[in-house]
PDB file of C-alpha atoms in Angstrom:
ATOM      1  CA  MET A   1       0.034  -0.265  -0.333  1.00  0.00           C
ATOM      2  CA  VAL A   2       3.046   2.215   0.641  1.00  0.00           C
ATOM      3  CA  LYS A   3       3.894   1.514  -2.179  1.00  0.00           C
ATOM      4  CA  GLN A   4       1.323   2.186  -4.503  1.00  0.00           C
ATOM      5  CA  LEU A   5       1.055   5.551  -2.067  1.00  0.00           C
ATOM      6  CA  LEU A   6       4.299   6.771  -2.803  1.00  0.00           C
ATOM      7  CA  ASN A   7       3.606   5.959  -6.827  1.00  0.00           C
ATOM      8  CA  ASP A   8       0.848   8.424  -7.055  1.00  0.00           C
ATOM      9  CA  LYS A   9       2.536  12.037  -8.183  1.00  0.00           C
ATOM     10  CA  PRO A  10       0.605  14.202  -6.349  1.00  0.00           C
ATOM     11  CA  THR A  11       0.508  12.593  -3.577  1.00  0.00           C
ATOM     12  CA  ARG A  12       4.427  12.281  -3.537  1.00  0.00           C
ATOM     13  CA  LEU A  13       4.517  16.372  -4.196  1.00  0.00           C
ATOM     14  CA  PHE A  14       2.680  16.545  -1.036  1.00  0.00           C
ATOM     15  CA  VAL A  15       4.410  14.207   1.100  1.00  0.00           C
ATOM     16  CA  ILE A  16       8.008  16.190  -0.252  1.00  0.00           C
ATOM     17  CA  PHE A  17       6.463  19.498   0.069  1.00  0.00           C
ATOM     18  CA  ALA A  18       4.458  19.140   3.094  1.00  0.00           C
ATOM     19  CA  SER A  19       8.554  18.047   4.903  1.00  0.00           C
ATOM     20  CA  PHE A  20      10.351  20.389   3.314  1.00  0.00           C
ATOM     21  CA  PHE A  21       7.517  22.620   4.730  1.00  0.00           C
ATOM     22  CA  VAL A  22       7.875  21.861   8.251  1.00  0.00           C
ATOM     23  CA  ALA A  23      11.130  21.031   8.422  1.00  0.00           C
ATOM     24  CA  ASN A  24      11.711  25.021   7.023  1.00  0.00           C
ATOM     25  CA  ALA A  25      10.137  26.093   9.789  1.00  0.00           C
ATOM     26  CA  LEU A  26      12.184  24.183  12.551  1.00  0.00           C
ATOM     27  CA  ILE A  27      15.309  25.189  11.127  1.00  0.00           C
ATOM     28  CA  ALA A  28      14.193  28.667  10.784  1.00  0.00           C
ATOM     29  CA  GLU A  29      12.753  27.916  15.156  1.00  0.00           C
ATOM     30  CA  CYS A  30      16.192  26.909  16.468  1.00  0.00           C
ATOM     31  CA  ILE A  31      18.577  28.904  14.070  1.00  0.00           C
ATOM     32  CA  GLY A  32      16.373  32.666  15.024  1.00  0.00           C
ATOM     33  CA  GLY A  33      18.518  33.472  18.252  1.00  0.00           C
ATOM     34  CA  LYS A  34      21.657  34.402  15.928  1.00  0.00           C
ATOM     35  CA  LEU A  35      21.828  37.938  15.171  1.00  0.00           C
ATOM     36  CA  PHE A  36      23.016  39.565  11.421  1.00  0.00           C
ATOM     37  CA  SER A  37      24.218  42.176   9.797  1.00  0.00           C
ATOM     38  CA  LEU A  38      22.717  42.304   6.153  1.00  0.00           C
ATOM     39  CA  GLU A  39      24.703  45.123   5.335  1.00  0.00           C
ATOM     40  CA  ARG A  40      27.270  43.783   6.340  1.00  0.00           C
ATOM     41  CA  LEU A  41      26.366  40.161   4.883  1.00  0.00           C
ATOM     42  CA  PHE A  42      27.196  42.115   1.140  1.00  0.00           C
ATOM     43  CA  GLY A  43      30.574  44.396   2.151  1.00  0.00           C
ATOM     44  CA  LEU A  44      28.557  47.348   2.977  1.00  0.00           C
ATOM     45  CA  PRO A  45      29.094  50.001   5.864  1.00  0.00           C
ATOM     46  CA  VAL A  46      25.939  50.436   8.386  1.00  0.00           C
ATOM     47  CA  HIS A  47      24.128  52.929   8.070  1.00  0.00           C
ATOM     48  CA  THR A  48      21.961  53.731  11.607  1.00  0.00           C
ATOM     49  CA  PHE A  49      18.263  55.743  10.769  1.00  0.00           C
ATOM     50  CA  SER A  50      15.351  57.279  12.590  1.00  0.00           C
ATOM     51  CA  LEU A  51      12.078  55.429  12.788  1.00  0.00           C
ATOM     52  CA  PHE A  52       8.450  56.681  14.352  1.00  0.00           C
ATOM     53  CA  GLY A  53      11.122  58.300  16.863  1.00  0.00           C
ATOM     54  CA  GLU A  54      13.840  55.412  17.556  1.00  0.00           C
ATOM     55  CA  SER A  55      17.485  56.698  16.299  1.00  0.00           C
ATOM     56  CA  GLY A  56      20.425  54.278  15.937  1.00  0.00           C
ATOM     57  CA  LEU A  57      18.353  51.116  13.743  1.00  0.00           C
ATOM     58  CA  SER A  58      19.720  49.277  11.509  1.00  0.00           C
ATOM     59  CA  TYR A  59      19.018  46.211   8.856  1.00  0.00           C
ATOM     60  CA  THR A  60      20.092  43.928  12.494  1.00  0.00           C
ATOM     61  CA  LEU A  61      17.784  40.987  11.599  1.00  0.00           C
ATOM     62  CA  THR A  62      17.029  37.103  12.598  1.00  0.00           C
ATOM     63  CA  ALA A  63      18.901  34.347  11.004  1.00  0.00           C
ATOM     64  CA  GLY A  64      15.583  32.756  10.955  1.00  0.00           C
ATOM     65  CA  VAL A  65      14.189  35.195   8.191  1.00  0.00           C
ATOM     66  CA  LEU A  66      16.625  34.057   5.673  1.00  0.00           C
ATOM     67  CA  LEU A  67      14.335  31.232   5.275  1.00  0.00           C
ATOM     68  CA  TRP A  68      10.745  32.017   6.304  1.00  0.00           C
ATOM     69  CA  PRO A  69      10.443  33.474   2.981  1.00  0.00           C
ATOM     70  CA  LEU A  70      10.871  29.948   1.893  1.00  0.00           C
ATOM     71  CA  GLU A  71       8.742  28.940   3.884  1.00  0.00           C
ATOM     72  CA  PHE A  72       5.705  31.151   2.435  1.00  0.00           C
ATOM     73  CA  VAL A  73       6.901  30.523  -1.190  1.00  0.00           C
ATOM     74  CA  MET A  74       6.381  26.696  -0.175  1.00  0.00           C
ATOM     75  CA  THR A  75       2.759  27.912   0.699  1.00  0.00           C
ATOM     76  CA  ASP A  76       1.798  29.467  -2.303  1.00  0.00           C
ATOM     77  CA  ILE A  77       2.721  26.351  -4.163  1.00  0.00           C
ATOM     78  CA  VAL A  78       0.694  24.288  -1.247  1.00  0.00           C
ATOM     79  CA  ASN A  79      -2.609  26.721  -1.950  1.00  0.00           C
ATOM     80  CA  GLU A  80      -2.585  26.700  -5.857  1.00  0.00           C
ATOM     81  CA  PHE A  81      -2.181  22.780  -6.038  1.00  0.00           C
ATOM     82  CA  TYR A  82      -3.735  21.150  -3.228  1.00  0.00           C
ATOM     83  CA  GLY A  83      -5.981  24.546  -1.573  1.00  0.00           C
ATOM     84  CA  PRO A  84      -6.514  25.824   2.579  1.00  0.00           C
ATOM     85  CA  THR A  85      -7.301  22.322   3.938  1.00  0.00           C
ATOM     86  CA  ALA A  86      -3.591  20.773   3.250  1.00  0.00           C
ATOM     87  CA  VAL A  87      -2.202  24.459   4.076  1.00  0.00           C
ATOM     88  CA  ARG A  88      -3.673  24.051   7.157  1.00  0.00           C
ATOM     89  CA  ARG A  89      -3.297  21.059   7.710  1.00  0.00           C
ATOM     90  CA  ILE A  90       0.716  21.117   7.959  1.00  0.00           C
ATOM     91  CA  SER A  91       0.722  24.222   8.845  1.00  0.00           C
ATOM     92  CA  TYR A  92      -1.055  22.622  12.042  1.00  0.00           C
ATOM     93  CA  THR A  93       1.533  20.037  11.751  1.00  0.00           C
ATOM     94  CA  ALA A  94       4.571  22.601  12.092  1.00  0.00           C
ATOM     95  CA  VAL A  95       3.147  24.380  14.965  1.00  0.00           C
ATOM     96  CA  ALA A  96       2.756  21.102  17.343  1.00  0.00           C
ATOM     97  CA  LEU A  97       6.636  19.825  16.239  1.00  0.00           C
ATOM     98  CA  ILE A  98       7.924  23.036  17.134  1.00  0.00           C
ATOM     99  CA  SER A  99       6.219  23.153  20.098  1.00  0.00           C
ATOM    100  CA  TYR A 100       7.299  19.620  20.478  1.00  0.00           C
ATOM    101  CA  ALA A 101      11.058  20.750  19.841  1.00  0.00           C
ATOM    102  CA  PHE A 102      10.634  23.211  22.205  1.00  0.00           C
ATOM    103  CA  LEU A 103       9.782  21.043  24.871  1.00  0.00           C
ATOM    104  CA  MET A 104      12.313  18.916  24.360  1.00  0.00           C
ATOM    105  CA  PHE A 105      14.890  21.609  24.528  1.00  0.00           C
ATOM    106  CA  PHE A 106      13.615  22.395  28.296  1.00  0.00           C
ATOM    107  CA  VAL A 107      13.948  18.958  28.953  1.00  0.00           C
ATOM    108  CA  ALA A 108      17.731  19.211  27.370  1.00  0.00           C
ATOM    109  CA  MET A 109      18.525  22.315  29.519  1.00  0.00           C
ATOM    110  CA  ARG A 110      17.406  20.716  32.473  1.00  0.00           C
ATOM    111  CA  VAL A 111      18.598  17.486  32.879  1.00  0.00           C
ATOM    112  CA  PRO A 112      21.706  17.618  34.838  1.00  0.00           C
ATOM    113  CA  ALA A 113      25.289  18.155  32.348  1.00  0.00           C
ATOM    114  CA  ASP A 114      28.106  15.564  32.821  1.00  0.00           C
ATOM    115  CA  SER A 115      30.952  17.893  34.903  1.00  0.00           C
ATOM    116  CA  TRP A 116      33.914  16.836  33.066  1.00  0.00           C
ATOM    117  CA  TRP A 117      31.626  18.179  29.246  1.00  0.00           C
ATOM    118  CA  ILE A 118      30.841  22.198  30.718  1.00  0.00           C
ATOM    119  CA  GLY A 119      34.927  22.691  30.198  1.00  0.00           C
ATOM    120  CA  SER A 120      35.278  19.891  27.412  1.00  0.00           C
ATOM    121  CA  SER A 121      35.405  22.977  24.879  1.00  0.00           C
ATOM    122  CA  SER A 122      37.620  25.292  26.814  1.00  0.00           C
ATOM    123  CA  ALA A 123      40.247  25.376  24.557  1.00  0.00           C
ATOM    124  CA  GLU A 124      38.032  26.591  21.863  1.00  0.00           C
ATOM    125  CA  GLY A 125      37.544  29.763  23.963  1.00  0.00           C
ATOM    126  CA  VAL A 126      33.357  28.097  25.518  1.00  0.00           C
ATOM    127  CA  PRO A 127      34.092  27.928  29.202  1.00  0.00           C
ATOM    128  CA  ASP A 128      31.168  26.627  30.195  1.00  0.00           C
ATOM    129  CA  MET A 129      29.345  24.255  27.411  1.00  0.00           C
ATOM    130  CA  GLN A 130      25.983  24.353  30.130  1.00  0.00           C
ATOM    131  CA  LYS A 131      25.393  27.648  29.508  1.00  0.00           C
ATOM    132  CA  ALA A 132      26.598  28.052  25.411  1.00  0.00           C
ATOM    133  CA  PHE A 133      23.734  25.395  24.974  1.00  0.00           C
ATOM    134  CA  VAL A 134      20.985  27.218  27.479  1.00  0.00           C
ATOM    135  CA  GLY A 135      21.734  30.169  25.191  1.00  0.00           C
ATOM    136  CA  ILE A 136      21.815  28.811  22.576  1.00  0.00           C
ATOM    137  CA  PHE A 137      18.616  26.781  22.750  1.00  0.00           C
ATOM    138  CA  GLY A 138      16.807  28.183  25.820  1.00  0.00           C
ATOM    139  CA  GLN A 139      14.582  31.540  23.732  1.00  0.00           C
ATOM    140  CA  GLY A 140      12.242  32.901  26.234  1.00  0.00           C
ATOM    141  CA  MET A 141       8.468  31.833  26.503  1.00  0.00           C
ATOM    142  CA  TRP A 142       7.158  34.802  25.123  1.00  0.00           C
ATOM    143  CA  ILE A 143       9.151  35.056  22.686  1.00  0.00           C
ATOM    144  CA  ILE A 144       8.182  31.297  21.128  1.00  0.00           C
ATOM    145  CA  LEU A 145       4.832  31.857  21.524  1.00  0.00           C
ATOM    146  CA  GLY A 146       4.565  35.201  19.755  1.00  0.00           C
ATOM    147  CA  SER A 147       6.733  33.334  17.091  1.00  0.00           C
ATOM    148  CA  LEU A 148       4.843  30.210  16.793  1.00  0.00           C
ATOM    149  CA  SER A 149       1.802  32.375  17.130  1.00  0.00           C
ATOM    150  CA  ALA A 150       2.451  34.082  14.476  1.00  0.00           C
ATOM    151  CA  PHE A 151       3.253  31.591  12.386  1.00  0.00           C
ATOM    152  CA  LEU A 152       0.408  30.086  12.154  1.00  0.00           C
ATOM    153  CA  ILE A 153      -1.857  33.759  12.356  1.00  0.00           C
ATOM    154  CA  SER A 154      -0.235  34.843   9.303  1.00  0.00           C
ATOM    155  CA  GLN A 155      -1.051  31.394   6.835  1.00  0.00           C
ATOM    156  CA  ILE A 156      -4.520  31.840   7.012  1.00  0.00           C
ATOM    157  CA  VAL A 157      -3.973  35.190   6.173  1.00  0.00           C
ATOM    158  CA  ASP A 158      -1.852  34.209   3.565  1.00  0.00           C
ATOM    159  CA  VAL A 159      -3.934  31.183   2.251  1.00  0.00           C
ATOM    160  CA  THR A 160      -7.247  33.843   2.736  1.00  0.00           C
ATOM    161  CA  VAL A 161      -5.737  36.370   0.371  1.00  0.00           C
ATOM    162  CA  PHE A 162      -4.699  33.885  -2.036  1.00  0.00           C
ATOM    163  CA  HIS A 163      -7.888  32.272  -2.456  1.00  0.00           C
ATOM    164  CA  ARG A 164      -9.798  35.998  -2.886  1.00  0.00           C
ATOM    165  CA  ILE A 165      -7.150  37.356  -4.955  1.00  0.00           C
ATOM    166  CA  LYS A 166      -7.186  33.938  -7.178  1.00  0.00           C
ATOM    167  CA  LYS A 167     -10.878  33.871  -7.659  1.00  0.00           C
ATOM    168  CA  ARG A 168     -10.792  37.422  -9.281  1.00  0.00           C
ATOM    169  CA  THR A 169      -7.715  36.473 -11.737  1.00  0.00           C
ATOM    170  CA  GLY A 170      -8.750  33.209 -13.009  1.00  0.00           C
ATOM    171  CA  GLU A 171      -5.731  31.306 -13.567  1.00  0.00           C
ATOM    172  CA  LYS A 172      -4.325  34.749 -14.775  1.00  0.00           C
ATOM    173  CA  HIS A 173      -1.776  36.544 -12.626  1.00  0.00           C
ATOM    174  CA  VAL A 174      -0.165  34.379  -9.946  1.00  0.00           C
ATOM    175  CA  TRP A 175       2.483  37.093  -9.821  1.00  0.00           C
ATOM    176  CA  LEU A 176      -0.487  38.618  -8.068  1.00  0.00           C
ATOM    177  CA  ARG A 177      -2.152  36.487  -5.992  1.00  0.00           C
ATOM    178  CA  ALA A 178       1.971  34.555  -4.374  1.00  0.00           C
ATOM    179  CA  THR A 179       3.455  38.307  -3.887  1.00  0.00           C
ATOM    180  CA  GLY A 180       0.202  39.933  -2.838  1.00  0.00           C
ATOM    181  CA  SER A 181      -0.949  37.076  -0.688  1.00  0.00           C
ATOM    182  CA  THR A 182       2.686  36.801   0.766  1.00  0.00           C
ATOM    183  CA  ILE A 183       3.623  40.278   1.468  1.00  0.00           C
ATOM    184  CA  VAL A 184       0.316  41.286   2.884  1.00  0.00           C
ATOM    185  CA  SER A 185       0.424  38.271   5.553  1.00  0.00           C
ATOM    186  CA  GLN A 186       4.723  38.821   6.403  1.00  0.00           C
ATOM    187  CA  LEU A 187       2.860  41.659   7.769  1.00  0.00           C
ATOM    188  CA  VAL A 188       0.824  40.236  10.318  1.00  0.00           C
ATOM    189  CA  ASP A 189       3.333  38.376  10.711  1.00  0.00           C
ATOM    190  CA  SER A 190       6.261  41.141  11.891  1.00  0.00           C
ATOM    191  CA  PHE A 191       3.679  42.811  13.847  1.00  0.00           C
ATOM    192  CA  ILE A 192       2.032  39.333  15.413  1.00  0.00           C
ATOM    193  CA  VAL A 193       5.788  37.764  16.868  1.00  0.00           C
ATOM    194  CA  LEU A 194       7.470  41.846  18.679  1.00  0.00           C
ATOM    195  CA  PHE A 195       3.955  42.487  19.636  1.00  0.00           C
ATOM    196  CA  ILE A 196       3.875  39.122  21.621  1.00  0.00           C
ATOM    197  CA  ALA A 197       7.190  39.045  22.300  1.00  0.00           C
ATOM    198  CA  PHE A 198       7.919  42.748  23.280  1.00  0.00           C
ATOM    199  CA  LYS A 199       4.734  44.592  23.631  1.00  0.00           C
ATOM    200  CA  VAL A 200       3.909  41.994  25.905  1.00  0.00           C
ATOM    201  CA  GLY A 201       6.485  40.277  27.270  1.00  0.00           C
ATOM    202  CA  LYS A 202       8.981  43.184  27.908  1.00  0.00           C
ATOM    203  CA  ASP A 203       6.547  46.342  28.249  1.00  0.00           C
ATOM    204  CA  TRP A 204       8.012  47.639  24.830  1.00  0.00           C
ATOM    205  CA  SER A 205       7.150  51.487  24.158  1.00  0.00           C
ATOM    206  CA  TRP A 206       5.091  50.828  20.539  1.00  0.00           C
ATOM    207  CA  GLN A 207       7.052  53.150  19.196  1.00  0.00           C
ATOM    208  CA  ARG A 208      10.099  50.848  19.315  1.00  0.00           C
ATOM    209  CA  VAL A 209       7.587  48.028  18.187  1.00  0.00           C
ATOM    210  CA  LEU A 210       6.485  49.815  15.202  1.00  0.00           C
ATOM    211  CA  ALA A 211       9.820  50.976  13.969  1.00  0.00           C
ATOM    212  CA  ILE A 212      11.663  47.599  14.286  1.00  0.00           C
ATOM    213  CA  CYS A 213       8.378  45.459  12.467  1.00  0.00           C
ATOM    214  CA  MET A 214       8.304  48.431   9.679  1.00  0.00           C
ATOM    215  CA  VAL A 215      12.820  47.705   9.395  1.00  0.00           C
ATOM    216  CA  ASN A 216      11.359  43.575   9.573  1.00  0.00           C
ATOM    217  CA  TYR A 217       9.290  43.515   6.552  1.00  0.00           C
ATOM    218  CA  SER A 218      10.558  46.733   4.335  1.00  0.00           C
ATOM    219  CA  TYR A 219      13.407  43.229   4.362  1.00  0.00           C
ATOM    220  CA  LYS A 220      10.809  40.508   3.829  1.00  0.00           C
ATOM    221  CA  PHE A 221       8.691  42.649   1.534  1.00  0.00           C
ATOM    222  CA  VAL A 222      12.133  42.997  -0.519  1.00  0.00           C
ATOM    223  CA  VAL A 223      12.630  39.781  -0.577  1.00  0.00           C
ATOM    224  CA  ALA A 224       9.049  38.511  -1.985  1.00  0.00           C
ATOM    225  CA  VAL A 225       8.895  40.057  -4.902  1.00  0.00           C
ATOM    226  CA  ALA A 226      12.894  38.792  -5.323  1.00  0.00           C
ATOM    227  CA  LEU A 227      11.502  35.359  -4.820  1.00  0.00           C
ATOM    228  CA  THR A 228       8.451  35.268  -7.596  1.00  0.00           C
ATOM    229  CA  PRO A 229      10.074  34.306  -9.976  1.00  0.00           C
ATOM    230  CA  LEU A 230      10.919  31.662  -8.144  1.00  0.00           C
ATOM    231  CA  ILE A 231       7.151  30.874  -7.058  1.00  0.00           C
ATOM    232  CA  TYR A 232       7.120  30.530 -11.850  1.00  0.00           C
ATOM    233  CA  LEU A 233       9.423  28.282 -12.013  1.00  0.00           C
ATOM    234  CA  LEU A 234       8.112  25.896  -9.274  1.00  0.00           C
ATOM    235  CA  GLU A 235       4.817  25.924 -10.864  1.00  0.00           C
ATOM    236  CA  HIS A 236       6.205  24.979 -14.358  1.00  0.00           C
ATOM    237  CA  ARG A 237       8.298  22.778 -13.199  1.00  0.00           C
ATOM    238  CA  ILE A 238       5.772  20.135 -11.072  1.00  0.00           C
ATOM    239  CA  VAL A 239       3.066  21.439 -14.238  1.00  0.00           C
ATOM    240  CA  ARG A 240       5.980  19.097 -16.373  1.00  0.00           C
ATOM    241  CA  TYR A 241       5.356  16.426 -14.156  1.00  0.00           C
ATOM    242  CA  LEU A 242       2.750  16.135 -13.453  1.00  0.00           C
ATOM    243  CA  GLY A 243       1.342  16.590 -16.427  1.00  0.00           C
ATOM    244  CA  HIS A 244      -0.939  19.630 -17.691  1.00  0.00           C
ATOM    245  CA  ASP A 245      -4.322  17.350 -17.254  1.00  0.00           C
ATOM    246  CA  THR A 246      -3.758  16.472 -13.354  1.00  0.00           C
ATOM    247  CA  ALA A 247      -2.237  19.707 -13.002  1.00  0.00           C
ATOM    248  CA  ALA A 248      -4.990  21.755 -13.976  1.00  0.00           C
ATOM    249  CA  ARG A 249      -7.223  18.521 -11.680  1.00  0.00           C
ATOM    250  CA  MET A 250      -6.009  19.923  -8.994  1.00  0.00           C
ATOM    251  CA  LYS A 251      -5.678  23.212  -9.179  1.00  0.00           C
ATOM    252  CA  ALA A 252      -9.227  23.369  -9.668  1.00  0.00           C
ATOM    253  CA  ALA A 253     -10.500  20.819  -6.928  1.00  0.00           C
ATOM    254  CA  ALA A 254      -8.035  23.025  -4.870  1.00  0.00           C
ATOM    255  CA  MET A 255     -10.423  25.753  -5.863  1.00  0.00           C
ATOM    256  CA  GLY A 256     -12.962  23.609  -5.349  1.00  0.00           C
ATOM    257  CA  LYS A 257     -14.339  23.209  -8.624  1.00  0.00           C
ATOM    258  CA  GLU A 258     -14.744  19.664  -9.240  1.00  0.00           C
ATOM    259  CA  GLU A 259     -13.158  16.575  -6.382  1.00  0.00           C
ATOM    260  CA  MET A 260      -9.888  14.962  -7.567  1.00  0.00           C
ATOM    261  CA  PRO A 261     -10.182  10.704  -8.007  1.00  0.00           C
ATOM    262  CA  VAL A 262      -9.768   8.691  -4.622  1.00  0.00           C
ATOM    263  CA  MET A 263      -7.035   7.183  -6.164  1.00  0.00           C
ATOM    264  CA  ASP A 264      -7.095   3.045  -5.368  1.00  0.00           C
ATOM    265  CA  VAL A 265      -4.712   2.090  -2.995  1.00  0.00           C
ATOM    266  CA  VAL A 266      -6.513  -1.456  -2.586  1.00  0.00           C
ATOM    267  CA  PRO A 267      -3.775  -3.929  -3.032  1.00  0.00           C
ATOM    268  CA  HIS A 268      -3.791  -5.974  -6.121  1.00  0.00           C
ATOM    269  CA  ASP A 269      -3.282  -9.954  -5.801  1.00  0.00           C
TER     270      ASP A 269
END
């Protein structure tokens, strides 16, 4: 039965998309504790600026933003071929597994550390491995709550905007529904994570929250537009892989226009 399921091209693609989606989200959450300078990444001088009365701002971003744009590309692709129900399913799965991962991080931080291991990397400049471990995996609860809430809500917003645009444009203007839904959902994502993690969690001022939100969002906006050709490329390759007839039926089913035929998965003698 498993072999027959995986030989079905739409099923095989969905397994690949869902696996990448969940893994990408989990990795983004794990590496999000590192901050980096976008200007220095491209070898540019760091310039500070003011916004909403907050001075000294620059493009200092979390490492997680390197992966989150790919998450929204995958959302649009799954939305296009499998529909909003599929996007919600993999989003709920991602949130559940990320929550499980953070729970395991918490357990790992609390188990007693071996005394030999604590000082094992002193020669490499890490005098206390336990503190280093906790520093990497011990994100604050407000940041975790904000990140997961923002991810889930922004996914729902992305799905909704995507299908409203597609109902008006049909199969035309892929760039409009894909990029448009990402631009709107990324604004929601940027605001919610900062609001929960730093306004509620650390009582930041509204000016600081909005200023940093707009800095983060401006980066996400540019990346969303820049990744538009990738969506066209992926869709073209998927249609070639599935065949035009199968792809057309899947897109119609994703919009609720017709149902995909149920594959016979009963093993034959």
